[in-house]
């Protein structure tokens, strides 16, 4: 097994989670050198089977499971449960995303496993959390985006607009889990004790909204209550809520429309993003564009310095000016003035991007079935240890024999467990060169 000497070298993680959030947390820990063992049921993580490109592996699964080993265990069989408990004895961290009550039924809940290994750090992610009226509801990222307001906020008072390029609540929840696990390791070094950690897609969806989920009550409460009243009235009357809200834009929505310095523009040949978050940068942008804007003359962006009509005229003028030059010409001009900007790129272009190559942001993995696979590398660099796993995502049960040997099982015992279907081991498909682990 090709390992890295990362800061989590020697830390063992059992990843019982499926889909995105929990597996991402495991992948992040693997990128720092942890030995992450993905513990899967006989059919594997369900995410494996969504549009697979290899037997039991989909692109989505591969994207959040690199750097792991896989052992397949049937936890409903006594022999499988015995294997799992022996594995728990060796673990530092466990990741799970069972709906409330399921872990208890399987006997893999924190109370049970901490009795086996008191130093275990048990990290749980659910859709909505372990308490409250939503606790028993299932959910994925799209549901969380809808129920935490992200979708409506992105739609800016119009139709809900989901973020589909990535899964924001999944990724945030996974990062919070990895963050909590790292903090708990430090706490265990000081106290010798493991602990239970919990987050949810719903909680992560609230936490990432540092602007919408923020209220200065003296300034914002009255407007929020007007919005709530309008929503209730619209629903009572059978009207579309978005039609009502379109007539009463929030401060955020008004700011987004009126600020021409944080926006994407169409140029002569493509698109460019302009991003100025202070008046010094806005003044530099104004000079490049050759316009005048009294709002940027002082230290603060003076929204009262232009009337709504004057603001509209200036916005249309700036848009027209951008259309007179190519994106490369604008990037050169703004770069020379120190103004943050960038061309709108297509993901296909980034595989050969010089900055991506210079920072080694992509890595090529040798997949046992698919051959070379290019994937995003860890974005972290650390002076005290290597980062970025060298292992591709595992086939289901690819490392079952290897892990069982590490637990002290003899080869005949391992084959007996496989025959009894307590565990499942991967066999390389016909025509694929690869050894049985």
Coordinates of C-alpha atoms in Angstrom, one line a residue:
X1 CA 0.0 0.0 0.0
X2 CA 1.4 3.4 -1.1
X3 CA 1.1 5.7 1.9
X4 CA 2.1 9.3 2.6
X5 CA 3.9 10.6 5.7
X6 CA 1.2 13.1 6.6
X7 CA 0.4 14.6 10.0
X8 CA -2.2 11.9 10.6
X9 CA 0.1 9.0 9.9
X10 CA -0.8 6.2 12.3
X11 CA -4.4 7.3 12.7
X12 CA -7.0 4.7 11.7
X13 CA -10.4 5.9 10.5
X14 CA -13.3 3.6 9.9
X15 CA -15.6 5.1 7.3
X16 CA -19.1 3.6 7.5
X17 CA -20.7 6.5 5.7
X18 CA -22.2 6.6 2.3
X19 CA -22.8 9.1 -0.5
X20 CA -20.9 12.4 -0.1
X21 CA -20.6 14.2 3.2
X22 CA -19.1 11.5 5.4
X23 CA -17.0 10.0 2.6
X24 CA -15.6 13.5 1.9
X25 CA -14.5 13.8 5.6
X26 CA -12.8 10.4 5.3
X27 CA -11.0 11.5 2.1
X28 CA -9.8 14.7 3.7
X29 CA -8.3 12.7 6.6
X30 CA -6.7 10.3 4.1
X31 CA -5.2 13.3 2.3
X32 CA -3.4 14.0 5.6
X33 CA -2.0 10.5 6.0
X34 CA -4.7 8.7 7.9
X35 CA -5.3 5.0 7.2
X36 CA -9.0 5.2 6.2
X37 CA -10.8 1.8 6.0
X38 CA -14.1 2.1 4.2
X39 CA -16.4 -0.5 6.0
X40 CA -19.2 -1.4 3.6
X41 CA -22.2 -3.7 3.6
X42 CA -22.3 -6.6 1.1
X43 CA -23.7 -4.4 -1.7
X44 CA -21.4 -1.5 -0.9
X45 CA -22.0 2.2 -0.6
X46 CA -25.2 3.0 -2.6
X47 CA -23.2 5.9 -4.3
X48 CA -21.2 3.2 -6.1
X49 CA -24.2 2.2 -8.2
X50 CA -25.3 5.5 -9.6
X51 CA -24.2 5.5 -13.3
X52 CA -21.1 3.2 -12.7
X53 CA -18.1 3.5 -15.0
X54 CA -16.5 0.3 -13.6
X55 CA -18.0 -2.6 -11.7
X56 CA -19.5 -1.0 -8.5
X57 CA -17.8 2.4 -9.0
X58 CA -19.4 5.6 -10.2
X59 CA -17.7 8.9 -10.9
X60 CA -19.5 10.4 -7.8
X61 CA -18.2 7.6 -5.6
X62 CA -14.7 7.8 -6.9
X63 CA -14.6 11.5 -6.4
X64 CA -15.0 11.3 -2.6
X65 CA -13.4 8.0 -1.7
X66 CA -9.8 8.2 -3.0
X67 CA -7.1 7.3 -0.5
X68 CA -9.2 4.5 1.2
X69 CA -9.1 0.8 1.6
X70 CA -12.4 -1.2 1.5
X71 CA -13.5 -4.1 3.6
X72 CA -17.1 -5.4 3.1
X73 CA -18.7 -6.8 6.2
X74 CA -22.3 -8.1 6.8
X75 CA -23.0 -6.5 10.1
X76 CA -26.3 -8.5 10.4
X77 CA -24.3 -11.8 10.7
X78 CA -22.7 -12.6 14.1
X79 CA -19.4 -13.5 12.5
X80 CA -19.4 -10.2 10.6
X81 CA -20.2 -8.3 13.8
X82 CA -17.3 -10.0 15.5
X83 CA -14.9 -8.9 12.7
X84 CA -16.2 -5.4 12.9
X85 CA -15.8 -5.1 16.7
X86 CA -12.2 -6.3 16.4
X87 CA -11.7 -3.6 13.8
X88 CA -13.2 -1.0 16.2
X89 CA -10.7 -1.9 18.8
X90 CA -7.9 -0.6 16.4
X91 CA -9.7 2.6 15.4
X92 CA -9.2 6.2 16.3
X93 CA -12.1 7.7 14.4
X94 CA -15.4 6.4 13.0
X95 CA -17.5 8.2 10.5
X96 CA -21.2 7.3 10.1
X97 CA -24.3 8.8 8.5
X98 CA -27.2 6.5 9.6
X99 CA -30.6 7.9 10.1
X100 CA -31.5 8.2 13.8
X101 CA -32.1 4.8 15.3
X102 CA -30.4 2.7 12.6
X103 CA -27.0 2.6 14.2
X104 CA -28.6 1.4 17.4
X105 CA -30.5 -1.4 15.6
X106 CA -27.2 -2.5 14.0
X107 CA -25.3 -2.3 17.3
X108 CA -22.8 0.3 15.9
X109 CA -23.9 3.3 17.8
X110 CA -21.6 5.4 20.0
X111 CA -22.7 4.0 23.3
X112 CA -22.0 0.4 22.1
X113 CA -18.7 1.1 20.4
X114 CA -17.3 3.4 23.0
X115 CA -17.7 0.6 25.5
X116 CA -15.4 -1.5 23.2
X117 CA -13.0 1.4 22.6
X118 CA -13.3 4.3 25.0
X119 CA -10.8 6.3 23.0
X120 CA -13.0 6.1 19.9
X121 CA -14.0 9.4 18.2
X122 CA -17.4 8.8 16.7
X123 CA -18.5 11.3 14.0
X124 CA -22.1 11.2 12.9
X125 CA -23.7 13.1 10.1
X126 CA -27.5 13.0 9.4
X127 CA -29.9 15.0 7.3
X128 CA -31.4 17.1 10.1
X129 CA -29.7 16.2 13.4
X130 CA -30.6 13.9 16.3
X131 CA -33.3 16.2 17.8
X132 CA -36.2 18.3 16.6
X133 CA -39.3 17.7 14.5
X134 CA -37.2 16.9 11.3
X135 CA -34.9 14.3 13.0
X136 CA -36.4 11.2 11.4
X137 CA -36.7 12.7 7.9
X138 CA -34.4 11.5 5.1
X139 CA -32.6 14.1 3.1
X140 CA -29.9 14.9 0.6
X141 CA -28.1 18.1 -0.4
X142 CA -30.8 19.3 -2.6
X143 CA -33.4 19.0 0.2
X144 CA -31.1 20.8 2.5
X145 CA -30.5 23.6 0.0
X146 CA -34.3 24.0 -0.2
X147 CA -35.0 23.9 3.5
X148 CA -32.2 26.1 4.7
X149 CA -33.0 29.0 2.3
X150 CA -30.0 28.6 0.1
X151 CA -32.1 27.9 -3.0
X152 CA -34.4 30.8 -2.5
X153 CA -31.6 33.2 -1.8
X154 CA -29.7 32.2 -4.9
X155 CA -32.9 32.8 -6.9
X156 CA -32.9 36.4 -5.6
X157 CA -36.7 36.5 -4.9
X158 CA -37.6 34.6 -8.0
X159 CA -37.8 30.9 -8.7
X160 CA -35.6 28.7 -6.4
X161 CA -32.1 28.3 -7.9
X162 CA -30.2 25.3 -6.6
X163 CA -26.4 25.1 -6.7
X164 CA -25.7 22.0 -8.8
X165 CA -22.0 22.5 -9.8
X166 CA -21.2 21.1 -6.3
X167 CA -23.1 20.0 -3.3
X168 CA -22.6 22.8 -0.8
X169 CA -24.3 21.3 2.3
X170 CA -22.7 17.9 1.7
X171 CA -19.3 19.4 1.3
X172 CA -19.7 21.8 4.3
X173 CA -21.0 19.0 6.5
X174 CA -18.0 16.8 5.5
X175 CA -15.6 19.5 6.2
X176 CA -17.1 20.2 9.6
X177 CA -16.9 16.4 10.4
X178 CA -13.2 16.4 9.5
X179 CA -12.6 19.6 11.4
X180 CA -14.4 18.1 14.5
X181 CA -12.4 14.8 14.2
X182 CA -9.1 16.7 14.1
X183 CA -10.1 18.8 17.1
X184 CA -11.2 15.6 19.0
X185 CA -7.8 14.0 18.3
X186 CA -6.1 17.0 19.9
X187 CA -8.6 16.8 22.9
X188 CA -7.8 13.0 23.2
X189 CA -4.1 13.7 23.4
X190 CA -4.8 16.0 26.4
X191 CA -7.4 13.8 28.1
X192 CA -7.1 10.3 26.8
X193 CA -10.8 10.2 26.0
X194 CA -12.8 9.8 22.9
X195 CA -16.1 11.5 22.2
X196 CA -19.2 11.8 20.1
X197 CA -19.4 14.4 17.4
X198 CA -22.5 15.3 15.4
X199 CA -23.4 17.6 12.5
X200 CA -26.0 17.5 9.7
X201 CA -26.7 18.7 6.2
X202 CA -29.3 21.1 7.6
X203 CA -26.9 22.5 10.2
X204 CA -24.2 22.9 7.6
X205 CA -26.6 24.7 5.3
X206 CA -27.4 27.2 8.0
X207 CA -23.7 27.6 9.0
X208 CA -22.4 28.4 5.5
X209 CA -24.8 31.3 5.1
X210 CA -22.8 33.9 6.9
X211 CA -24.7 36.7 5.2
X212 CA -28.4 35.6 4.9
X213 CA -28.4 33.9 8.4
X214 CA -27.2 37.1 10.0
X215 CA -29.5 39.7 11.5
X216 CA -28.9 43.0 13.3
X217 CA -32.2 42.9 15.0
X218 CA -32.5 46.7 15.4
X219 CA -32.1 47.1 11.6
X220 CA -33.4 43.8 10.1
X221 CA -36.1 42.4 12.3
X222 CA -38.9 44.7 11.0
X223 CA -38.1 43.8 7.3
X224 CA -37.9 40.1 8.2
X225 CA -41.4 40.3 9.8
X226 CA -42.8 42.1 6.7
X227 CA -41.4 39.3 4.6
X228 CA -42.9 36.6 6.8
X229 CA -46.3 38.4 6.8
X230 CA -46.2 38.6 3.0
X231 CA -45.3 34.9 2.7
X232 CA -48.1 33.9 5.0
X233 CA -50.6 36.1 3.2
X234 CA -49.6 34.9 -0.3
X235 CA -50.0 31.2 0.8
X236 CA -53.3 31.9 2.4
X237 CA -54.5 33.5 -0.8
X238 CA -53.1 30.8 -3.0
X239 CA -50.7 33.2 -4.7
X240 CA -47.1 32.4 -5.7
X241 CA -44.7 33.5 -3.0
X242 CA -42.0 34.4 -5.4
X243 CA -44.3 36.9 -7.2
X244 CA -44.9 38.7 -3.9
X245 CA -41.3 38.7 -2.8
X246 CA -40.2 40.1 -6.2
X247 CA -42.0 43.3 -5.2
X248 CA -40.1 43.7 -1.9
X249 CA -36.4 42.9 -2.5
X250 CA -34.2 42.5 0.5
X251 CA -31.1 44.6 1.2
X252 CA -28.9 41.8 -0.1
X253 CA -30.8 41.6 -3.4
X254 CA -30.8 45.4 -3.9
X255 CA -27.0 45.5 -3.2
X256 CA -26.4 42.8 -5.7
X257 CA -28.3 44.6 -8.4
X258 CA -26.8 48.0 -7.7
X259 CA -23.1 47.1 -7.3
X260 CA -21.4 47.0 -10.8
X261 CA -18.0 46.2 -9.2
X262 CA -18.7 42.6 -8.2
X263 CA -20.3 41.1 -11.3
X264 CA -19.8 39.0 -14.4
X265 CA -19.8 40.9 -17.7
X266 CA -20.0 39.9 -21.3
X267 CA -17.0 41.1 -23.3
X268 CA -16.3 41.3 -27.0
X269 CA -15.6 37.5 -27.2
X270 CA -16.6 35.9 -23.9
X271 CA -17.1 36.7 -20.2
X272 CA -15.1 38.2 -17.3
X273 CA -15.6 38.3 -13.6
X274 CA -14.9 41.6 -11.8
X275 CA -14.5 41.5 -8.0
X276 CA -13.8 44.7 -6.1
X277 CA -14.7 44.6 -2.4
X278 CA -13.4 48.0 -1.3
X279 CA -13.4 51.5 -2.7
X280 CA -9.6 51.5 -3.4
X281 CA -10.2 48.7 -5.8
X282 CA -13.4 50.2 -7.1
X283 CA -11.5 53.5 -7.9
X284 CA -8.9 51.6 -9.8
X285 CA -11.6 49.8 -11.8
X286 CA -13.3 53.1 -12.5
X287 CA -10.0 54.5 -13.9
X288 CA -9.6 51.4 -16.2
X289 CA -13.2 51.7 -17.4
X290 CA -13.0 55.4 -17.9
X291 CA -16.2 56.2 -16.0
X292 CA -17.1 58.4 -13.0
X293 CA -18.8 57.2 -9.9
X294 CA -19.1 59.5 -6.8
X295 CA -19.9 56.4 -4.7
X296 CA -16.3 55.3 -4.7
X297 CA -14.6 58.6 -3.8
X298 CA -14.4 58.1 -0.1
X299 CA -13.5 55.1 2.1
X300 CA -17.0 53.8 2.1
X301 CA -19.3 52.9 -0.8
X302 CA -21.8 55.7 -0.7
X303 CA -25.0 54.2 -2.0
X304 CA -26.8 57.6 -1.7
X305 CA -24.5 59.4 -4.0
X306 CA -26.4 58.2 -7.1
X307 CA -30.1 58.2 -7.6
X308 CA -31.7 54.9 -8.8
X309 CA -32.0 56.2 -12.3
X310 CA -28.3 57.4 -12.3
X311 CA -27.3 54.0 -11.0
X312 CA -29.1 52.2 -13.7
X313 CA -27.5 54.4 -16.4
X314 CA -24.0 53.8 -15.0
X315 CA -24.6 50.1 -14.8
X316 CA -25.7 50.0 -18.5
X317 CA -22.7 52.2 -19.5
X318 CA -20.2 49.9 -17.8
X319 CA -21.8 46.8 -19.4
X320 CA -21.5 48.5 -22.8
X321 CA -17.9 49.4 -22.2
X322 CA -17.0 45.8 -21.4
X323 CA -18.4 44.7 -24.8
X324 CA -15.8 46.9 -26.6
X325 CA -12.8 44.7 -25.8
X326 CA -11.9 41.0 -25.6
X327 CA -11.6 39.3 -22.2
X328 CA -7.8 39.0 -22.6
X329 CA -7.6 42.7 -23.2
X330 CA -9.6 43.5 -20.1
X331 CA -7.7 41.0 -17.9
X332 CA -4.4 42.7 -19.0
X333 CA -5.7 46.2 -18.2
X334 CA -7.2 45.2 -14.8
X335 CA -4.1 43.2 -13.9
X336 CA -1.9 46.2 -14.6
X337 CA -4.1 48.3 -12.3
X338 CA -4.1 45.6 -9.5
X339 CA -7.9 45.0 -9.9
X340 CA -9.1 41.4 -9.1
X341 CA -10.6 39.9 -12.2
X342 CA -10.6 36.7 -14.1
X343 CA -11.9 35.1 -17.3
X344 CA -14.9 32.7 -17.0
X345 CA -13.3 29.3 -17.7
X346 CA -14.7 26.0 -18.7
X347 CA -13.7 23.0 -16.5
X348 CA -12.2 21.3 -19.6
X349 CA -9.7 24.1 -19.8
X350 CA -8.4 23.6 -16.3
X351 CA -6.8 20.2 -16.9
X352 CA -4.0 22.0 -18.8
X353 CA -4.1 25.3 -16.9
X354 CA -0.5 26.4 -15.9
X355 CA -1.5 27.5 -12.4
X356 CA -3.2 24.1 -11.8
X357 CA 0.0 22.4 -12.9
X358 CA 2.3 24.7 -10.9
X359 CA 0.4 24.0 -7.7
X360 CA -0.2 20.3 -8.5
X361 CA -3.9 20.7 -8.0
X362 CA -4.7 17.6 -10.1
X363 CA -3.2 14.2 -9.5
X364 CA -3.2 11.1 -11.7
X365 CA -4.2 7.9 -10.0
X366 CA -3.7 4.3 -11.3
X367 CA -7.1 2.7 -10.9
X368 CA -7.1 -1.1 -10.8
X369 CA -9.8 -1.4 -13.5
X370 CA -10.0 2.0 -15.3
X371 CA -6.3 2.8 -15.6
X372 CA -5.1 6.4 -15.3
X373 CA -7.7 8.7 -13.6
X374 CA -7.1 12.4 -13.1
X375 CA -8.7 13.9 -10.0
X376 CA -8.5 17.0 -7.8
X377 CA -5.6 16.8 -5.4
X378 CA -5.7 18.0 -1.8
X379 CA -5.6 21.9 -1.8
X380 CA -3.5 21.9 1.4
X381 CA 0.3 22.1 1.6
X382 CA 2.0 21.6 5.0
X383 CA 5.6 22.0 5.9
X384 CA 5.3 19.4 8.6
X385 CA 4.0 16.5 6.5
X386 CA 2.9 15.3 3.1
X387 CA -0.6 15.9 1.8
X388 CA -2.6 14.3 -1.0
X389 CA -3.2 10.6 -1.0
X390 CA -1.6 8.4 -3.7
X391 CA -4.4 5.8 -3.6
X392 CA -7.4 5.8 -6.0
X393 CA -10.9 4.8 -4.8
X394 CA -11.2 1.2 -3.8
X395 CA -13.3 -1.6 -5.4
X396 CA -15.8 -3.1 -3.0
X397 CA -14.0 -5.4 -0.6
X398 CA -10.7 -4.8 -2.4
X399 CA -8.7 -4.9 0.8
X400 CA -10.8 -7.3 2.9
X401 CA -8.1 -10.0 3.1
X402 CA -5.4 -7.4 3.8
X403 CA -7.3 -5.8 6.7
X404 CA -8.3 -9.1 8.2
X405 CA -4.7 -10.2 8.2
X406 CA -3.8 -7.0 10.0
X407 CA -6.4 -8.0 12.6
X408 CA -4.7 -11.3 13.2
X409 CA -7.0 -13.6 11.2
X410 CA -5.3 -16.6 9.5
X411 CA -5.8 -17.2 5.8
X412 CA -8.0 -20.2 6.4
X413 CA -10.2 -18.2 8.8
X414 CA -10.4 -15.4 6.2
X415 CA -11.6 -17.9 3.5
X416 CA -14.1 -19.3 6.0
X417 CA -15.5 -15.9 6.7
X418 CA -15.8 -15.3 2.9
X419 CA -17.5 -18.6 2.4
X420 CA -20.0 -17.9 5.2
X421 CA -20.7 -14.5 3.5
X422 CA -19.8 -12.7 6.8
X423 CA -17.4 -10.7 4.7
X424 CA -16.9 -10.1 1.0
X425 CA -13.6 -9.9 -0.9
X426 CA -12.9 -8.4 -4.3
X427 CA -11.8 -10.5 -7.2
X428 CA -10.2 -8.7 -10.2
X429 CA -12.4 -8.9 -13.2
X430 CA -11.3 -11.2 -16.1
X431 CA -8.7 -9.5 -18.2
X432 CA -7.6 -7.1 -15.4
X433 CA -4.2 -7.4 -13.9
X434 CA -4.4 -7.1 -10.2
X435 CA -3.7 -9.1 -7.1
X436 CA -6.1 -10.2 -4.5
X437 CA -5.4 -8.3 -1.3

